[in-house]
């Protein structure tokens, strides 16, 4: 899977599944950038069919509704939708 890496302070493994056309996904990226943490993201709608199917299966594991944005932290916590407080708490940002 092609992930884009955003440099920053390591606060664990943070993965954002997003859509390139989603305003809430862009807002989530801006929040992660503002917090200055390291994370990886993929714009699922820009993937090829087979790769998109694989990523959707991965997202479904965390978020059965497969809605966006979906943030997975340390392969333990999942935040569905833009929720600043939950994202900050999940990554340990205070």
Coordinates of C-alpha atoms in Angstrom, one line a residue:
X1 CA 0.0 0.0 0.0
X2 CA 1.3 3.4 -0.9
X3 CA 1.4 5.5 2.2
X4 CA 2.6 9.1 2.4
X5 CA 4.7 9.8 5.3
X6 CA 4.5 13.1 7.2
X7 CA 7.5 13.9 9.4
X8 CA 7.2 15.1 12.9
X9 CA 7.6 14.0 16.5
X10 CA 7.2 10.3 17.1
X11 CA 4.0 9.7 19.1
X12 CA 3.6 6.1 18.1
X13 CA 2.4 4.7 14.9
X14 CA -0.4 6.9 13.5
X15 CA -2.1 6.0 10.3
X16 CA -4.8 8.1 8.6
X17 CA -7.1 6.6 6.0
X18 CA -8.6 9.5 4.0
X19 CA -10.3 10.6 0.8
X20 CA -8.7 13.4 -1.3
X21 CA -12.0 15.1 -1.7
X22 CA -13.1 15.0 2.0
X23 CA -13.0 18.2 4.0
X24 CA -13.0 16.4 7.3
X25 CA -10.0 14.3 6.1
X26 CA -8.1 17.5 5.2
X27 CA -9.0 18.9 8.6
X28 CA -7.6 15.8 10.3
X29 CA -4.4 16.2 8.3
X30 CA -4.1 19.8 9.3
X31 CA -4.7 18.8 13.0
X32 CA -1.9 16.2 12.8
X33 CA 0.4 18.6 11.1
X34 CA -0.4 21.3 13.7
X35 CA 0.4 18.9 16.5
X36 CA 3.7 18.2 14.8
X37 CA 3.5 14.5 15.0
X38 CA 4.8 11.8 12.6
X39 CA 2.1 10.0 10.7
X40 CA 1.3 8.1 7.5
X41 CA -1.7 8.6 5.4
X42 CA -3.3 7.3 2.2
X43 CA -6.0 8.9 0.1
X44 CA -8.0 5.8 -0.7
X45 CA -9.9 7.3 -3.6
X46 CA -6.6 7.8 -5.5
X47 CA -5.5 4.2 -5.4
X48 CA -5.9 1.6 -8.2
X49 CA -8.8 -0.8 -7.9
X50 CA -7.0 -3.8 -6.4
X51 CA -5.0 -1.7 -4.0
X52 CA -8.1 0.2 -3.0
X53 CA -9.9 -3.1 -2.3
X54 CA -7.0 -4.2 -0.1
X55 CA -7.0 -0.9 1.9
X56 CA -10.8 -1.0 2.3
X57 CA -10.5 -4.4 3.8
X58 CA -7.9 -3.0 6.3
X59 CA -10.2 -0.1 7.1
X60 CA -13.1 -2.4 7.6
X61 CA -11.2 -4.3 10.2
X62 CA -11.1 -1.0 12.3
X63 CA -14.2 0.7 11.1
X64 CA -16.9 -1.6 9.7
X65 CA -18.8 1.3 8.1
X66 CA -15.6 2.3 6.2
X67 CA -16.2 6.0 6.6
X68 CA -13.6 8.7 6.5
X69 CA -11.4 9.9 8.0
X70 CA -10.3 6.9 10.0
X71 CA -7.3 7.2 12.2
X72 CA -5.6 4.2 13.7
X73 CA -3.1 4.6 16.5
X74 CA -0.5 2.0 17.4
X75 CA -2.7 -0.7 15.9
X76 CA -4.8 -0.4 19.1
X77 CA -7.1 2.6 18.9
X78 CA -9.3 3.8 16.1
X79 CA -11.0 7.2 15.8
X80 CA -13.7 7.5 13.2
X81 CA -14.5 10.9 11.9
X82 CA -12.8 14.2 12.8
X83 CA -12.7 14.4 16.6
X84 CA -9.9 16.6 17.8
X85 CA -10.1 15.6 21.4
X86 CA -10.2 11.8 20.7
X87 CA -7.3 12.1 18.3
X88 CA -5.2 14.1 20.8
X89 CA -6.0 11.7 23.6
X90 CA -5.2 8.6 21.4
X91 CA -1.7 9.9 20.5
X92 CA -1.0 11.2 24.0
X93 CA -0.9 14.9 22.9
X94 CA -1.8 17.3 25.7

